[in-house]
Amino acid sequence: MAIMLQQSNQGYSFNIDSIKKSVIQFLSTENFDKLQGIMRTKKIAAGHHLFWEGEQMDKLYYVQSGRVKLRTSTESGKEFLLSIKEEGSILGEFLGINDELYYDYRAEVTEDSEVGVILLKDLKKLMYEFGSFAVEFMSWLGWMHRATQSKLNDLLFNDKTGALASTLVRLATNNGVKCADGILITIELTNKEYGDYIGTSRESVNRILNGWKREGIIDYIDRKVVVCNIEKLYEICECL
């Protein structure tokens, strides 16, 4: 069960763009059935990739189960963790243009997964044939664009401490469960991966997280982060 803070006079509320929404929340049952009708289910074992940098964008992937991490790297070898996709997520790009485009990131399967493969040519045909499907699907695309923009704004306008606080807030929202000490982030990430999320070193993440642990802002259960004081993280990333 994902945690979502509600706005109150004394508390805090998440920016709408920080809340994870699946495409199924935008499509009617009838239109989601149409989308499923053009999917071809494929099983992918952990450690494999759905696609690599440089591959042509000619399909989308609907995650039916499992987990996929989107990564990229610079020419100098610096790694970035762009996103973590789970059940209900769609991977890939749909820009609605005819030019051939190629991925500049890769999709690494980190848990045994099942995905529905959607050919873009079939998706375009579906959108041409059913106007209501097109409108609902484009609404989801618009939401995803806003969510990406919001994340980029956090990284651009916060220092590394603020960016890490924002990252933990988002993970607690989208992948958190209540526990005795606060909100347990169910995804286990190394400090290097947290660093890859915000473009900083593992050592910097170690220092920040250790400081927050001493202050009682976070704790750990089985190497997973527990957010004990999410209000403080909001203050750090200026989300008031």
XYZ file of C-alpha atoms in Angstrom:
240
model
C 0.000 0.000 0.000
C 1.593 3.248 -1.069
C 1.577 6.141 1.374
C 0.129 9.486 0.286
C 0.060 12.384 2.734
C -3.084 14.480 2.694
C -3.065 18.245 3.078
C -4.075 19.624 6.477
C -3.693 22.802 8.462
C -0.909 21.258 10.528
C 0.634 18.865 8.062
C 2.118 18.620 4.605
C 0.898 17.485 1.225
C 2.716 16.195 -1.800
C 2.842 18.154 -4.998
C 0.449 16.439 -7.390
C 3.288 15.598 -9.776
C 5.109 13.526 -7.152
C 2.336 10.930 -6.911
C 2.763 7.843 -9.041
C -0.130 7.111 -11.366
C -0.504 4.104 -13.609
C -1.902 4.370 -17.112
C -4.817 2.222 -15.914
C -5.958 5.160 -13.765
C -6.459 7.234 -16.915
C -8.052 4.624 -19.175
C -11.600 3.363 -18.875
C -11.994 -0.391 -18.438
C -13.020 -0.656 -22.080
C -10.023 1.295 -23.341
C -7.580 -0.532 -21.086
C -8.918 -3.783 -22.542
C -8.157 -2.370 -25.999
C -4.588 -1.619 -24.911
C -4.166 -5.102 -23.497
C -5.501 -6.487 -26.766
C -2.437 -5.258 -28.666
C 0.085 -6.424 -26.045
C 2.287 -9.473 -26.426
C 3.313 -10.826 -23.026
C 7.000 -11.517 -22.546
C 8.884 -12.892 -19.528
C 12.245 -11.310 -18.757
C 14.641 -12.713 -16.146
C 16.439 -10.469 -13.681
C 19.782 -9.264 -14.998
C 18.582 -8.858 -18.582
C 17.612 -5.674 -20.417
C 14.454 -4.659 -22.248
C 16.458 -2.294 -24.434
C 19.805 -0.514 -24.614
C 21.006 2.946 -25.515
C 21.004 3.347 -29.285
C 18.122 0.935 -29.959
C 15.234 2.222 -32.030
C 12.095 3.354 -30.181
C 9.532 1.206 -31.935
C 7.638 -0.267 -28.977
C 6.422 0.367 -25.441
C 6.547 -2.012 -22.479
C 3.760 -2.326 -19.913
C 5.118 -3.790 -16.663
C 2.711 -6.503 -15.526
C 4.944 -7.690 -12.687
C 8.522 -7.231 -11.502
C 10.797 -4.202 -11.473
C 12.852 -2.354 -14.098
C 15.429 0.406 -13.557
C 16.043 3.025 -16.223
C 19.692 4.065 -16.373
C 21.947 6.193 -18.522
C 25.589 7.226 -18.463
C 27.720 10.072 -19.734
C 30.655 9.723 -22.097
C 32.946 10.003 -19.072
C 31.243 6.984 -17.497
C 29.150 8.771 -14.856
C 26.016 6.743 -14.084
C 22.521 8.107 -13.553
C 19.480 6.220 -12.249
C 16.561 7.865 -14.022
C 13.596 5.957 -12.664
C 12.337 2.699 -11.176
C 9.353 1.137 -12.912
C 7.034 -1.404 -11.299
C 3.650 -3.014 -11.948
C 1.370 -0.697 -13.916
C 4.184 1.378 -15.431
C 4.820 1.895 -19.129
C 8.394 2.107 -20.393
C 9.524 3.689 -23.609
C 8.696 6.828 -25.536
C 5.704 7.838 -27.619
C 6.117 11.195 -29.311
C 3.539 10.803 -32.044
C 5.965 11.594 -34.871
C 7.177 9.502 -37.764
C 10.902 10.167 -37.512
C 13.033 7.298 -36.321
C 14.186 7.903 -32.756
C 16.617 5.976 -30.574
C 16.909 5.430 -26.838
C 19.501 7.417 -24.929
C 18.987 5.264 -21.816
C 18.675 1.561 -21.031
C 16.106 -0.550 -19.162
C 17.638 -3.023 -16.718
C 15.373 -5.777 -15.321
C 16.222 -6.135 -11.624
C 13.515 -8.649 -10.686
C 12.009 -11.445 -12.769
C 9.338 -9.606 -14.727
C 6.460 -9.982 -17.141
C 5.874 -7.168 -19.602
C 3.317 -6.499 -22.272
C 5.073 -5.459 -25.479
C 3.168 -2.781 -27.427
C 4.288 -2.010 -30.967
C 4.027 1.711 -31.669
C 2.429 1.056 -35.047
C -0.356 -0.869 -33.286
C -0.749 1.860 -30.678
C -1.057 4.545 -33.363
C -3.679 2.488 -35.161
C -5.638 2.158 -31.919
C -5.497 5.919 -31.375
C -6.662 6.632 -34.923
C -9.597 4.227 -34.583
C -10.829 5.204 -31.110
C -10.914 8.867 -30.196
C -11.786 8.273 -26.533
C -8.766 6.002 -26.175
C -6.530 8.639 -27.755
C -7.777 11.370 -25.398
C -7.324 9.219 -22.287
C -3.910 7.968 -23.339
C -2.715 11.491 -24.123
C -3.943 12.604 -20.686
C -1.675 9.990 -19.131
C 1.241 11.137 -21.308
C 0.649 14.696 -20.133
C 0.710 13.581 -16.506
C 3.977 11.707 -17.037
C 5.502 14.772 -18.685
C 4.555 16.889 -15.665
C 5.964 14.304 -13.256
C 9.265 14.231 -15.160
C 9.392 18.017 -15.244
C 8.760 18.169 -11.509
C 11.611 15.754 -10.821
C 13.968 17.736 -13.057
C 13.014 20.940 -11.252
C 13.890 19.315 -7.936
C 17.326 18.363 -9.226
C 17.974 21.721 -10.875
C 16.807 24.020 -8.088
C 17.907 22.036 -5.031
C 21.404 21.314 -3.793
C 22.366 17.643 -3.382
C 20.934 17.502 0.137
C 17.613 18.906 -1.078
C 17.596 16.611 -4.107
C 18.162 13.564 -1.898
C 15.401 14.689 0.471
C 13.054 15.092 -2.490
C 14.024 11.639 -3.768
C 13.205 10.030 -0.416
C 9.877 11.888 -0.296
C 8.948 10.558 -3.735
C 10.018 7.009 -2.898
C 8.104 7.125 0.379
C 5.030 8.300 -1.564
C 5.228 5.787 -4.360
C 6.919 2.817 -2.704
C 6.265 3.298 1.014
C 4.385 1.254 3.591
C 3.553 2.317 7.115
C 5.607 0.758 9.867
C 6.071 1.373 13.590
C 8.843 3.927 13.033
C 7.412 5.791 10.059
C 7.328 4.925 6.350
C 9.410 2.017 5.064
C 10.655 2.443 1.487
C 10.149 -1.045 0.088
C 12.738 -0.684 -2.673
C 16.244 -1.539 -1.492
C 18.740 0.876 -3.029
C 22.430 1.162 -2.345
C 23.921 4.527 -1.458
C 25.575 4.491 -4.866
C 22.157 4.129 -6.493
C 20.802 7.016 -4.425
C 23.808 8.964 -5.666
C 23.045 7.931 -9.252
C 19.509 9.261 -8.738
C 20.719 12.773 -7.948
C 24.079 12.893 -9.759
C 26.426 12.776 -6.776
C 28.903 10.374 -5.220
C 28.242 7.462 -2.880
C 30.401 9.198 -0.276
C 28.198 12.302 -0.343
C 25.081 10.178 0.104
C 26.743 8.302 2.986
C 27.479 11.570 4.744
C 23.978 13.003 4.277
C 22.125 9.823 5.276
C 24.344 9.219 8.301
C 23.632 12.763 9.447
C 19.893 12.274 9.009
C 20.061 8.997 10.923
C 21.753 10.720 13.855
C 19.031 13.397 13.802
C 16.272 10.753 13.764
C 14.998 11.759 10.325
C 15.596 8.286 8.858
C 16.501 4.799 10.038
C 17.058 1.406 8.415
C 15.307 -1.960 8.421
C 17.134 -4.752 6.566
C 19.128 -2.198 4.544
C 15.948 -0.381 3.494
C 15.380 3.239 4.442
C 12.667 4.127 6.949
C 11.527 7.744 6.802
C 10.871 8.636 10.447
C 10.290 12.370 10.001
C 8.954 13.160 6.557
C 8.031 16.689 7.616
C 11.726 17.414 8.122
C 12.506 16.105 4.624
C 9.861 18.478 3.298
C 11.595 21.361 5.020
C 14.962 20.317 3.594
C 13.698 20.167 0.009
C 11.499 23.254 0.497
C 8.260 21.466 -0.337
C 6.206 23.442 2.189
